[in-house]
């Protein structure tokens, strides 16, 4: 058996990192497989989101969601079922076309989800960045405000806020933004504090770089992954809460179609017309699944992520 020369160390195995190094080693087969699965999930979520947005844009082609088709009711006054002539998804309890109402309801739900998601993540990210980077009394004031919002029950505070700001589309966007910005702020604050203590940030500040420039150049780019994940997961929660508020009567009010109030209408007529409940329910599930797939795909594509998922085989 040959001996190694003095001062020579055996080569590190593939994927290993040098001691004290923060640089990831070469990508292993397991990591490549995880990233490939993440790419497939991410693309599947984007494709599903594209299909839902296309359906929402094509809603006017399905007709008016308010027209009552009295001739579509049966002899006993019951709504038409799925596959009825002129009504592919049937009609609701008073004779309105379910296809038209579902597509318009999907449009309203997507608008609320996308706008409220952008505003809540944007506001939360701004608060978390400022509090985590500038520290001191600014951090104390902002994070105590975050704690107040996190301590309030979501449903109760949503119902209370809806009665104050109104029950239209703008009102429910304000309510959902107020409910979810604090979660983003808490996550971004913790990550910003971690990055703020990194050597390269402290070195930049020591060399005279302004705090605003250091925040913009050395901290914010490293938050892109966590912000994308938070936005995707937040989108799923926003869909559920927005539809839930409309279901409880605190969101968009009938006859304006929205998936939440359509679920409420379908619950009343479920015993004799189950399609009036199942059609909006399928659209809500598909919308939530879209954001979950995007979030899961982004997480798997992150080479530093070690979190196991319910989608793991």
PDB file of C-alpha atoms in Angstrom:
ATOM      1  CA  UNK A   1       0.000   0.000   0.000  1.00  0.00           C
ATOM      2  CA  UNK A   2       1.489   3.333  -1.120  1.00  0.00           C
ATOM      3  CA  UNK A   3       1.628   6.259   1.291  1.00  0.00           C
ATOM      4  CA  UNK A   4       0.521   9.767   0.406  1.00  0.00           C
ATOM      5  CA  UNK A   5       3.270  12.389   0.188  1.00  0.00           C
ATOM      6  CA  UNK A   6       3.723  14.555   3.268  1.00  0.00           C
ATOM      7  CA  UNK A   7       1.371  17.583   3.231  1.00  0.00           C
ATOM      8  CA  UNK A   8      -0.953  15.979   0.685  1.00  0.00           C
ATOM      9  CA  UNK A   9      -4.584  15.339   1.566  1.00  0.00           C
ATOM     10  CA  UNK A  10      -6.854  12.896  -0.217  1.00  0.00           C
ATOM     11  CA  UNK A  11      -9.214  14.540  -2.711  1.00  0.00           C
ATOM     12  CA  UNK A  12     -12.590  15.559  -1.327  1.00  0.00           C
ATOM     13  CA  UNK A  13     -15.531  13.488  -2.537  1.00  0.00           C
ATOM     14  CA  UNK A  14     -17.857  14.893  -5.167  1.00  0.00           C
ATOM     15  CA  UNK A  15     -20.248  17.422  -3.757  1.00  0.00           C
ATOM     16  CA  UNK A  16     -18.118  18.129  -0.664  1.00  0.00           C
ATOM     17  CA  UNK A  17     -17.180  21.612   0.438  1.00  0.00           C
ATOM     18  CA  UNK A  18     -13.829  22.835   1.678  1.00  0.00           C
ATOM     19  CA  UNK A  19     -13.702  23.383   5.441  1.00  0.00           C
ATOM     20  CA  UNK A  20     -14.898  26.863   6.368  1.00  0.00           C
ATOM     21  CA  UNK A  21     -16.232  27.530   2.872  1.00  0.00           C
ATOM     22  CA  UNK A  22     -19.754  28.879   2.332  1.00  0.00           C
ATOM     23  CA  UNK A  23     -19.702  28.040  -1.370  1.00  0.00           C
ATOM     24  CA  UNK A  24     -21.831  25.039  -2.340  1.00  0.00           C
ATOM     25  CA  UNK A  25     -19.963  22.150  -3.862  1.00  0.00           C
ATOM     26  CA  UNK A  26     -20.701  20.558  -7.227  1.00  0.00           C
ATOM     27  CA  UNK A  27     -24.315  19.660  -7.808  1.00  0.00           C
ATOM     28  CA  UNK A  28     -24.949  15.995  -7.043  1.00  0.00           C
ATOM     29  CA  UNK A  29     -27.338  13.701  -8.872  1.00  0.00           C
ATOM     30  CA  UNK A  30     -29.910  14.054  -6.090  1.00  0.00           C
ATOM     31  CA  UNK A  31     -29.742  17.853  -6.282  1.00  0.00           C
ATOM     32  CA  UNK A  32     -30.100  17.776 -10.068  1.00  0.00           C
ATOM     33  CA  UNK A  33     -33.098  15.467  -9.763  1.00  0.00           C
ATOM     34  CA  UNK A  34     -34.705  17.761  -7.181  1.00  0.00           C
ATOM     35  CA  UNK A  35     -34.151  20.812  -9.391  1.00  0.00           C
ATOM     36  CA  UNK A  36     -35.610  18.955 -12.384  1.00  0.00           C
ATOM     37  CA  UNK A  37     -38.736  18.070 -10.383  1.00  0.00           C
ATOM     38  CA  UNK A  38     -38.910  21.667  -9.206  1.00  0.00           C
ATOM     39  CA  UNK A  39     -38.767  22.926 -12.779  1.00  0.00           C
ATOM     40  CA  UNK A  40     -41.601  20.612 -13.787  1.00  0.00           C
ATOM     41  CA  UNK A  41     -43.767  21.694 -10.861  1.00  0.00           C
ATOM     42  CA  UNK A  42     -43.002  25.364 -11.477  1.00  0.00           C
ATOM     43  CA  UNK A  43     -43.859  25.090 -15.177  1.00  0.00           C
ATOM     44  CA  UNK A  44     -47.017  23.112 -14.404  1.00  0.00           C
ATOM     45  CA  UNK A  45     -48.141  25.841 -12.011  1.00  0.00           C
ATOM     46  CA  UNK A  46     -47.404  28.581 -14.537  1.00  0.00           C
ATOM     47  CA  UNK A  47     -49.251  26.707 -17.286  1.00  0.00           C
ATOM     48  CA  UNK A  48     -52.285  26.191 -15.046  1.00  0.00           C
ATOM     49  CA  UNK A  49     -52.211  29.859 -14.069  1.00  0.00           C
ATOM     50  CA  UNK A  50     -52.059  30.793 -17.751  1.00  0.00           C
ATOM     51  CA  UNK A  51     -55.070  28.600 -18.522  1.00  0.00           C
ATOM     52  CA  UNK A  52     -57.088  30.137 -15.677  1.00  0.00           C
ATOM     53  CA  UNK A  53     -56.164  33.677 -16.760  1.00  0.00           C
ATOM     54  CA  UNK A  54     -57.134  32.851 -20.345  1.00  0.00           C
ATOM     55  CA  UNK A  55     -60.504  31.516 -19.209  1.00  0.00           C
ATOM     56  CA  UNK A  56     -61.065  34.679 -17.176  1.00  0.00           C
ATOM     57  CA  UNK A  57     -60.215  36.871 -20.181  1.00  0.00           C
ATOM     58  CA  UNK A  58     -62.625  34.903 -22.394  1.00  0.00           C
ATOM     59  CA  UNK A  59     -65.512  35.350 -19.946  1.00  0.00           C
ATOM     60  CA  UNK A  60     -67.448  37.828 -22.189  1.00  0.00           C
ATOM     61  CA  UNK A  61     -67.699  35.139 -24.874  1.00  0.00           C
ATOM     62  CA  UNK A  62     -69.815  33.013 -22.519  1.00  0.00           C
ATOM     63  CA  UNK A  63     -72.570  35.630 -22.310  1.00  0.00           C
ATOM     64  CA  UNK A  64     -73.972  37.732 -19.517  1.00  0.00           C
ATOM     65  CA  UNK A  65     -73.727  36.401 -15.952  1.00  0.00           C
ATOM     66  CA  UNK A  66     -76.871  38.306 -14.948  1.00  0.00           C
ATOM     67  CA  UNK A  67     -79.386  37.169 -17.572  1.00  0.00           C
ATOM     68  CA  UNK A  68     -82.058  34.891 -16.142  1.00  0.00           C
ATOM     69  CA  UNK A  69     -83.026  32.163 -18.608  1.00  0.00           C
ATOM     70  CA  UNK A  70     -86.487  31.170 -17.436  1.00  0.00           C
ATOM     71  CA  UNK A  71     -86.829  28.695 -20.300  1.00  0.00           C
ATOM     72  CA  UNK A  72     -83.836  26.753 -18.931  1.00  0.00           C
ATOM     73  CA  UNK A  73     -85.714  25.711 -15.791  1.00  0.00           C
ATOM     74  CA  UNK A  74     -87.368  22.317 -15.720  1.00  0.00           C
ATOM     75  CA  UNK A  75     -91.087  21.746 -15.456  1.00  0.00           C
ATOM     76  CA  UNK A  76     -90.682  21.551 -11.676  1.00  0.00           C
ATOM     77  CA  UNK A  77     -88.787  24.875 -11.551  1.00  0.00           C
ATOM     78  CA  UNK A  78     -85.389  23.229 -11.036  1.00  0.00           C
ATOM     79  CA  UNK A  79     -82.233  24.517 -12.782  1.00  0.00           C
ATOM     80  CA  UNK A  80     -80.780  22.748 -15.788  1.00  0.00           C
ATOM     81  CA  UNK A  81     -77.958  20.317 -15.173  1.00  0.00           C
ATOM     82  CA  UNK A  82     -74.555  20.017 -16.801  1.00  0.00           C
ATOM     83  CA  UNK A  83     -74.790  19.497 -20.564  1.00  0.00           C
ATOM     84  CA  UNK A  84     -78.134  21.222 -21.023  1.00  0.00           C
ATOM     85  CA  UNK A  85     -78.676  22.738 -24.514  1.00  0.00           C
ATOM     86  CA  UNK A  86     -77.127  26.213 -24.586  1.00  0.00           C
ATOM     87  CA  UNK A  87     -75.762  25.820 -21.052  1.00  0.00           C
ATOM     88  CA  UNK A  88     -72.713  23.490 -20.957  1.00  0.00           C
ATOM     89  CA  UNK A  89     -72.390  23.808 -17.168  1.00  0.00           C
ATOM     90  CA  UNK A  90     -76.117  24.141 -16.525  1.00  0.00           C
ATOM     91  CA  UNK A  91     -77.813  27.024 -14.753  1.00  0.00           C
ATOM     92  CA  UNK A  92     -78.066  28.146 -11.158  1.00  0.00           C
ATOM     93  CA  UNK A  93     -81.148  28.093  -8.951  1.00  0.00           C
ATOM     94  CA  UNK A  94     -82.797  31.075 -10.699  1.00  0.00           C
ATOM     95  CA  UNK A  95     -81.769  30.247 -14.267  1.00  0.00           C
ATOM     96  CA  UNK A  96     -78.500  32.135 -14.785  1.00  0.00           C
ATOM     97  CA  UNK A  97     -75.862  30.464 -16.945  1.00  0.00           C
ATOM     98  CA  UNK A  98     -73.242  28.739 -14.772  1.00  0.00           C
ATOM     99  CA  UNK A  99     -70.486  28.933 -17.396  1.00  0.00           C
ATOM    100  CA  UNK A 100     -70.750  32.710 -17.682  1.00  0.00           C
ATOM    101  CA  UNK A 101     -71.006  33.206 -13.936  1.00  0.00           C
ATOM    102  CA  UNK A 102     -68.097  30.853 -13.244  1.00  0.00           C
ATOM    103  CA  UNK A 103     -65.766  32.595 -15.688  1.00  0.00           C
ATOM    104  CA  UNK A 104     -66.676  36.047 -14.385  1.00  0.00           C
ATOM    105  CA  UNK A 105     -66.343  34.776 -10.836  1.00  0.00           C
ATOM    106  CA  UNK A 106     -62.924  33.343 -11.682  1.00  0.00           C
ATOM    107  CA  UNK A 107     -61.930  36.736 -13.097  1.00  0.00           C
ATOM    108  CA  UNK A 108     -62.929  38.511  -9.887  1.00  0.00           C
ATOM    109  CA  UNK A 109     -61.100  35.951  -7.733  1.00  0.00           C
ATOM    110  CA  UNK A 110     -57.903  36.197  -9.783  1.00  0.00           C
ATOM    111  CA  UNK A 111     -57.943  39.995  -9.709  1.00  0.00           C
ATOM    112  CA  UNK A 112     -58.320  39.967  -5.933  1.00  0.00           C
ATOM    113  CA  UNK A 113     -55.630  37.303  -5.508  1.00  0.00           C
ATOM    114  CA  UNK A 114     -53.040  38.926  -7.771  1.00  0.00           C
ATOM    115  CA  UNK A 115     -53.530  42.536  -6.667  1.00  0.00           C
ATOM    116  CA  UNK A 116     -53.841  41.737  -2.956  1.00  0.00           C
ATOM    117  CA  UNK A 117     -50.827  39.433  -3.183  1.00  0.00           C
ATOM    118  CA  UNK A 118     -48.654  42.119  -4.779  1.00  0.00           C
ATOM    119  CA  UNK A 119     -49.708  44.784  -2.280  1.00  0.00           C
ATOM    120  CA  UNK A 120     -49.371  42.575   0.807  1.00  0.00           C
ATOM    121  CA  UNK A 121     -45.982  41.136  -0.207  1.00  0.00           C
ATOM    122  CA  UNK A 122     -44.723  44.574  -1.279  1.00  0.00           C
ATOM    123  CA  UNK A 123     -45.793  46.261   1.948  1.00  0.00           C
ATOM    124  CA  UNK A 124     -44.516  43.415   4.118  1.00  0.00           C
ATOM    125  CA  UNK A 125     -41.181  43.283   2.285  1.00  0.00           C
ATOM    126  CA  UNK A 126     -40.704  47.044   2.691  1.00  0.00           C
ATOM    127  CA  UNK A 127     -41.440  46.945   6.418  1.00  0.00           C
ATOM    128  CA  UNK A 128     -39.254  43.869   6.967  1.00  0.00           C
ATOM    129  CA  UNK A 129     -36.329  45.350   5.033  1.00  0.00           C
ATOM    130  CA  UNK A 130     -36.402  48.680   6.847  1.00  0.00           C
ATOM    131  CA  UNK A 131     -36.826  47.103  10.287  1.00  0.00           C
ATOM    132  CA  UNK A 132     -34.150  44.446   9.752  1.00  0.00           C
ATOM    133  CA  UNK A 133     -31.516  46.702   8.220  1.00  0.00           C
ATOM    134  CA  UNK A 134     -31.794  49.996  10.101  1.00  0.00           C
ATOM    135  CA  UNK A 135     -32.479  48.383  13.505  1.00  0.00           C
ATOM    136  CA  UNK A 136     -32.772  50.545  16.649  1.00  0.00           C
ATOM    137  CA  UNK A 137     -36.025  52.317  17.454  1.00  0.00           C
ATOM    138  CA  UNK A 138     -37.227  51.906  13.874  1.00  0.00           C
ATOM    139  CA  UNK A 139     -37.083  48.121  14.222  1.00  0.00           C
ATOM    140  CA  UNK A 140     -38.808  48.182  17.600  1.00  0.00           C
ATOM    141  CA  UNK A 141     -41.716  50.332  16.397  1.00  0.00           C
ATOM    142  CA  UNK A 142     -42.284  48.437  13.149  1.00  0.00           C
ATOM    143  CA  UNK A 143     -41.971  44.944  14.602  1.00  0.00           C
ATOM    144  CA  UNK A 144     -44.295  45.728  17.509  1.00  0.00           C
ATOM    145  CA  UNK A 145     -46.847  46.839  14.900  1.00  0.00           C
ATOM    146  CA  UNK A 146     -46.282  43.541  13.084  1.00  0.00           C
ATOM    147  CA  UNK A 147     -46.861  41.646  16.328  1.00  0.00           C
ATOM    148  CA  UNK A 148     -50.178  43.437  16.805  1.00  0.00           C
ATOM    149  CA  UNK A 149     -51.412  42.400  13.353  1.00  0.00           C
ATOM    150  CA  UNK A 150     -50.195  38.826  13.807  1.00  0.00           C
ATOM    151  CA  UNK A 151     -52.047  38.507  17.105  1.00  0.00           C
ATOM    152  CA  UNK A 152     -55.465  39.335  15.609  1.00  0.00           C
ATOM    153  CA  UNK A 153     -57.555  36.333  14.410  1.00  0.00           C
ATOM    154  CA  UNK A 154     -57.752  36.366  10.619  1.00  0.00           C
ATOM    155  CA  UNK A 155     -61.452  35.701  10.120  1.00  0.00           C
ATOM    156  CA  UNK A 156     -62.705  38.020  12.854  1.00  0.00           C
ATOM    157  CA  UNK A 157     -60.448  40.887  11.807  1.00  0.00           C
ATOM    158  CA  UNK A 158     -61.386  40.327   8.161  1.00  0.00           C
ATOM    159  CA  UNK A 159     -65.096  40.569   8.909  1.00  0.00           C
ATOM    160  CA  UNK A 160     -64.547  43.674  11.019  1.00  0.00           C
ATOM    161  CA  UNK A 161     -62.409  45.396   8.386  1.00  0.00           C
ATOM    162  CA  UNK A 162     -64.846  44.511   5.613  1.00  0.00           C
ATOM    163  CA  UNK A 163     -67.648  46.280   7.469  1.00  0.00           C
ATOM    164  CA  UNK A 164     -65.457  49.410   7.635  1.00  0.00           C
ATOM    165  CA  UNK A 165     -63.840  49.642   4.183  1.00  0.00           C
ATOM    166  CA  UNK A 166     -66.741  48.209   2.172  1.00  0.00           C
ATOM    167  CA  UNK A 167     -67.626  44.955   0.490  1.00  0.00           C
ATOM    168  CA  UNK A 168     -66.618  45.510  -3.136  1.00  0.00           C
ATOM    169  CA  UNK A 169     -63.490  44.417  -4.989  1.00  0.00           C
ATOM    170  CA  UNK A 170     -61.398  47.320  -3.676  1.00  0.00           C
ATOM    171  CA  UNK A 171     -62.605  46.718  -0.140  1.00  0.00           C
ATOM    172  CA  UNK A 172     -61.719  43.042  -0.098  1.00  0.00           C
ATOM    173  CA  UNK A 173     -58.263  43.793  -1.575  1.00  0.00           C
ATOM    174  CA  UNK A 174     -57.633  46.239   1.280  1.00  0.00           C
ATOM    175  CA  UNK A 175     -58.843  43.674   3.813  1.00  0.00           C
ATOM    176  CA  UNK A 176     -56.688  40.834   2.493  1.00  0.00           C
ATOM    177  CA  UNK A 177     -53.647  43.108   2.251  1.00  0.00           C
ATOM    178  CA  UNK A 178     -54.130  44.177   5.867  1.00  0.00           C
ATOM    179  CA  UNK A 179     -54.422  40.541   6.950  1.00  0.00           C
ATOM    180  CA  UNK A 180     -51.294  39.183   5.239  1.00  0.00           C
ATOM    181  CA  UNK A 181     -48.636  41.897   5.033  1.00  0.00           C
ATOM    182  CA  UNK A 182     -47.436  41.179   8.573  1.00  0.00           C
ATOM    183  CA  UNK A 183     -46.524  37.545   7.783  1.00  0.00           C
ATOM    184  CA  UNK A 184     -44.286  38.688   4.945  1.00  0.00           C
ATOM    185  CA  UNK A 185     -42.772  41.411   7.122  1.00  0.00           C
ATOM    186  CA  UNK A 186     -41.846  38.889   9.822  1.00  0.00           C
ATOM    187  CA  UNK A 187     -40.125  36.525   7.362  1.00  0.00           C
ATOM    188  CA  UNK A 188     -38.280  39.280   5.495  1.00  0.00           C
ATOM    189  CA  UNK A 189     -37.182  40.880   8.762  1.00  0.00           C
ATOM    190  CA  UNK A 190     -35.504  37.679   9.966  1.00  0.00           C
ATOM    191  CA  UNK A 191     -33.730  37.129   6.658  1.00  0.00           C
ATOM    192  CA  UNK A 192     -32.625  40.779   6.472  1.00  0.00           C
ATOM    193  CA  UNK A 193     -31.128  40.611   9.976  1.00  0.00           C
ATOM    194  CA  UNK A 194     -29.158  37.525   8.928  1.00  0.00           C
ATOM    195  CA  UNK A 195     -27.853  39.208   5.774  1.00  0.00           C
ATOM    196  CA  UNK A 196     -27.149  42.467   7.611  1.00  0.00           C
ATOM    197  CA  UNK A 197     -24.577  40.674   9.761  1.00  0.00           C
ATOM    198  CA  UNK A 198     -22.714  39.176   6.813  1.00  0.00           C
ATOM    199  CA  UNK A 199     -19.102  40.262   6.353  1.00  0.00           C
ATOM    200  CA  UNK A 200     -19.518  41.740   2.886  1.00  0.00           C
ATOM    201  CA  UNK A 201     -22.337  44.026   4.084  1.00  0.00           C
ATOM    202  CA  UNK A 202     -20.349  45.210   7.081  1.00  0.00           C
ATOM    203  CA  UNK A 203     -17.314  45.742   4.853  1.00  0.00           C
ATOM    204  CA  UNK A 204     -19.357  47.856   2.438  1.00  0.00           C
ATOM    205  CA  UNK A 205     -20.649  50.008   5.262  1.00  0.00           C
ATOM    206  CA  UNK A 206     -17.145  50.351   6.713  1.00  0.00           C
ATOM    207  CA  UNK A 207     -15.860  51.622   3.346  1.00  0.00           C
ATOM    208  CA  UNK A 208     -18.359  54.456   3.324  1.00  0.00           C
ATOM    209  CA  UNK A 209     -21.180  52.913   1.253  1.00  0.00           C
ATOM    210  CA  UNK A 210     -24.485  54.445   2.336  1.00  0.00           C
ATOM    211  CA  UNK A 211     -26.959  52.211   4.123  1.00  0.00           C
ATOM    212  CA  UNK A 212     -29.521  52.756   1.366  1.00  0.00           C
ATOM    213  CA  UNK A 213     -27.032  51.618  -1.298  1.00  0.00           C
ATOM    214  CA  UNK A 214     -25.907  48.625   0.762  1.00  0.00           C
ATOM    215  CA  UNK A 215     -29.523  47.628   1.280  1.00  0.00           C
ATOM    216  CA  UNK A 216     -30.305  47.905  -2.417  1.00  0.00           C
ATOM    217  CA  UNK A 217     -27.152  46.244  -3.762  1.00  0.00           C
ATOM    218  CA  UNK A 218     -26.115  43.708  -1.136  1.00  0.00           C
ATOM    219  CA  UNK A 219     -29.283  42.674   0.708  1.00  0.00           C
ATOM    220  CA  UNK A 220     -32.300  43.002  -1.569  1.00  0.00           C
ATOM    221  CA  UNK A 221     -30.931  40.767  -4.406  1.00  0.00           C
ATOM    222  CA  UNK A 222     -30.403  37.924  -1.904  1.00  0.00           C
ATOM    223  CA  UNK A 223     -34.064  38.124  -0.850  1.00  0.00           C
ATOM    224  CA  UNK A 224     -35.439  37.376  -4.313  1.00  0.00           C
ATOM    225  CA  UNK A 225     -35.867  33.638  -3.686  1.00  0.00           C
ATOM    226  CA  UNK A 226     -37.653  34.013  -0.365  1.00  0.00           C
ATOM    227  CA  UNK A 227     -39.867  36.781  -1.771  1.00  0.00           C
ATOM    228  CA  UNK A 228     -40.906  34.596  -4.708  1.00  0.00           C
ATOM    229  CA  UNK A 229     -41.728  31.707  -2.376  1.00  0.00           C
ATOM    230  CA  UNK A 230     -43.651  33.964  -0.004  1.00  0.00           C
ATOM    231  CA  UNK A 231     -45.585  35.500  -2.896  1.00  0.00           C
ATOM    232  CA  UNK A 232     -46.547  32.086  -4.293  1.00  0.00           C
ATOM    233  CA  UNK A 233     -47.663  30.662  -0.940  1.00  0.00           C
ATOM    234  CA  UNK A 234     -49.338  33.940  -0.039  1.00  0.00           C
ATOM    235  CA  UNK A 235     -51.316  33.745  -3.292  1.00  0.00           C
ATOM    236  CA  UNK A 236     -52.887  30.442  -2.239  1.00  0.00           C
ATOM    237  CA  UNK A 237     -53.855  31.882   1.154  1.00  0.00           C
ATOM    238  CA  UNK A 238     -55.247  35.043  -0.424  1.00  0.00           C
ATOM    239  CA  UNK A 239     -57.512  33.007  -2.712  1.00  0.00           C
ATOM    240  CA  UNK A 240     -58.902  31.020   0.212  1.00  0.00           C
ATOM    241  CA  UNK A 241     -59.421  34.050   2.467  1.00  0.00           C
ATOM    242  CA  UNK A 242     -60.914  36.198  -0.302  1.00  0.00           C
ATOM    243  CA  UNK A 243     -63.362  33.487  -1.312  1.00  0.00           C
ATOM    244  CA  UNK A 244     -64.090  32.759   2.342  1.00  0.00           C
ATOM    245  CA  UNK A 245     -65.015  36.370   3.071  1.00  0.00           C
ATOM    246  CA  UNK A 246     -67.356  36.436   0.073  1.00  0.00           C
ATOM    247  CA  UNK A 247     -68.821  33.108   1.224  1.00  0.00           C
ATOM    248  CA  UNK A 248     -69.567  34.660   4.629  1.00  0.00           C
ATOM    249  CA  UNK A 249     -71.155  37.711   3.009  1.00  0.00           C
ATOM    250  CA  UNK A 250     -68.310  40.127   3.792  1.00  0.00           C
ATOM    251  CA  UNK A 251     -66.823  40.213   0.277  1.00  0.00           C
ATOM    252  CA  UNK A 252     -68.246  40.833  -3.174  1.00  0.00           C
ATOM    253  CA  UNK A 253     -72.023  40.803  -2.974  1.00  0.00           C
ATOM    254  CA  UNK A 254     -74.476  39.051  -5.330  1.00  0.00           C
ATOM    255  CA  UNK A 255     -75.557  39.338  -8.084  1.00  0.00           C
ATOM    256  CA  UNK A 256     -71.924  40.158  -8.982  1.00  0.00           C
ATOM    257  CA  UNK A 257     -70.326  36.746  -9.483  1.00  0.00           C
ATOM    258  CA  UNK A 258     -67.309  35.740  -7.391  1.00  0.00           C
ATOM    259  CA  UNK A 259     -66.309  32.189  -6.578  1.00  0.00           C
ATOM    260  CA  UNK A 260     -66.906  32.708  -2.857  1.00  0.00           C
ATOM    261  CA  UNK A 261     -70.493  33.953  -3.133  1.00  0.00           C
ATOM    262  CA  UNK A 262     -71.144  31.326  -5.811  1.00  0.00           C
ATOM    263  CA  UNK A 263     -70.121  28.692  -3.260  1.00  0.00           C
ATOM    264  CA  UNK A 264     -72.613  30.198  -0.818  1.00  0.00           C
ATOM    265  CA  UNK A 265     -75.374  30.068  -3.443  1.00  0.00           C
ATOM    266  CA  UNK A 266     -74.397  26.525  -4.369  1.00  0.00           C
ATOM    267  CA  UNK A 267     -74.577  25.411  -0.747  1.00  0.00           C
ATOM    268  CA  UNK A 268     -78.224  26.455  -0.599  1.00  0.00           C
ATOM    269  CA  UNK A 269     -79.121  24.484  -3.745  1.00  0.00           C
ATOM    270  CA  UNK A 270     -76.707  21.563  -3.324  1.00  0.00           C
ATOM    271  CA  UNK A 271     -79.394  18.979  -2.563  1.00  0.00           C
ATOM    272  CA  UNK A 272     -81.183  19.352  -5.895  1.00  0.00           C
ATOM    273  CA  UNK A 273     -78.461  20.963  -8.077  1.00  0.00           C
ATOM    274  CA  UNK A 274     -75.029  19.806  -6.895  1.00  0.00           C
ATOM    275  CA  UNK A 275     -73.306  21.290  -9.961  1.00  0.00           C
ATOM    276  CA  UNK A 276     -73.971  24.805  -8.625  1.00  0.00           C
ATOM    277  CA  UNK A 277     -71.559  23.978  -5.770  1.00  0.00           C
ATOM    278  CA  UNK A 278     -69.045  21.741  -7.512  1.00  0.00           C
ATOM    279  CA  UNK A 279     -68.282  24.073 -10.451  1.00  0.00           C
ATOM    280  CA  UNK A 280     -67.017  27.029  -8.356  1.00  0.00           C
ATOM    281  CA  UNK A 281     -65.415  24.619  -5.878  1.00  0.00           C
ATOM    282  CA  UNK A 282     -63.311  23.040  -8.651  1.00  0.00           C
ATOM    283  CA  UNK A 283     -62.198  26.506  -9.805  1.00  0.00           C
ATOM    284  CA  UNK A 284     -61.195  27.503  -6.268  1.00  0.00           C
ATOM    285  CA  UNK A 285     -59.203  24.272  -5.838  1.00  0.00           C
ATOM    286  CA  UNK A 286     -57.512  24.756  -9.230  1.00  0.00           C
ATOM    287  CA  UNK A 287     -56.559  28.339  -8.371  1.00  0.00           C
ATOM    288  CA  UNK A 288     -55.106  27.367  -4.996  1.00  0.00           C
ATOM    289  CA  UNK A 289     -53.274  24.418  -6.562  1.00  0.00           C
ATOM    290  CA  UNK A 290     -51.721  26.799  -9.098  1.00  0.00           C
ATOM    291  CA  UNK A 291     -49.982  28.876  -6.431  1.00  0.00           C
ATOM    292  CA  UNK A 292     -49.000  25.789  -4.418  1.00  0.00           C
ATOM    293  CA  UNK A 293     -47.301  24.217  -7.452  1.00  0.00           C
ATOM    294  CA  UNK A 294     -45.427  27.429  -8.227  1.00  0.00           C
ATOM    295  CA  UNK A 295     -44.256  27.769  -4.623  1.00  0.00           C
ATOM    296  CA  UNK A 296     -43.200  24.124  -4.401  1.00  0.00           C
ATOM    297  CA  UNK A 297     -41.375  24.313  -7.714  1.00  0.00           C
ATOM    298  CA  UNK A 298     -39.469  27.423  -6.656  1.00  0.00           C
ATOM    299  CA  UNK A 299     -38.489  25.775  -3.379  1.00  0.00           C
ATOM    300  CA  UNK A 300     -37.165  22.661  -5.108  1.00  0.00           C
ATOM    301  CA  UNK A 301     -35.193  24.732  -7.593  1.00  0.00           C
ATOM    302  CA  UNK A 302     -33.363  26.407  -4.718  1.00  0.00           C
ATOM    303  CA  UNK A 303     -30.093  24.442  -4.268  1.00  0.00           C
ATOM    304  CA  UNK A 304     -29.812  25.541  -0.614  1.00  0.00           C
ATOM    305  CA  UNK A 305     -33.256  24.281   0.364  1.00  0.00           C
ATOM    306  CA  UNK A 306     -33.360  21.146   2.517  1.00  0.00           C
ATOM    307  CA  UNK A 307     -37.075  21.183   3.342  1.00  0.00           C
ATOM    308  CA  UNK A 308     -38.969  18.022   2.540  1.00  0.00           C
ATOM    309  CA  UNK A 309     -42.375  18.375   0.981  1.00  0.00           C
ATOM    310  CA  UNK A 310     -45.696  16.572   0.974  1.00  0.00           C
ATOM    311  CA  UNK A 311     -45.047  16.101  -2.761  1.00  0.00           C
ATOM    312  CA  UNK A 312     -41.884  14.066  -2.152  1.00  0.00           C
ATOM    313  CA  UNK A 313     -42.198  10.485  -3.314  1.00  0.00           C
TER     314      UNK A 313
END
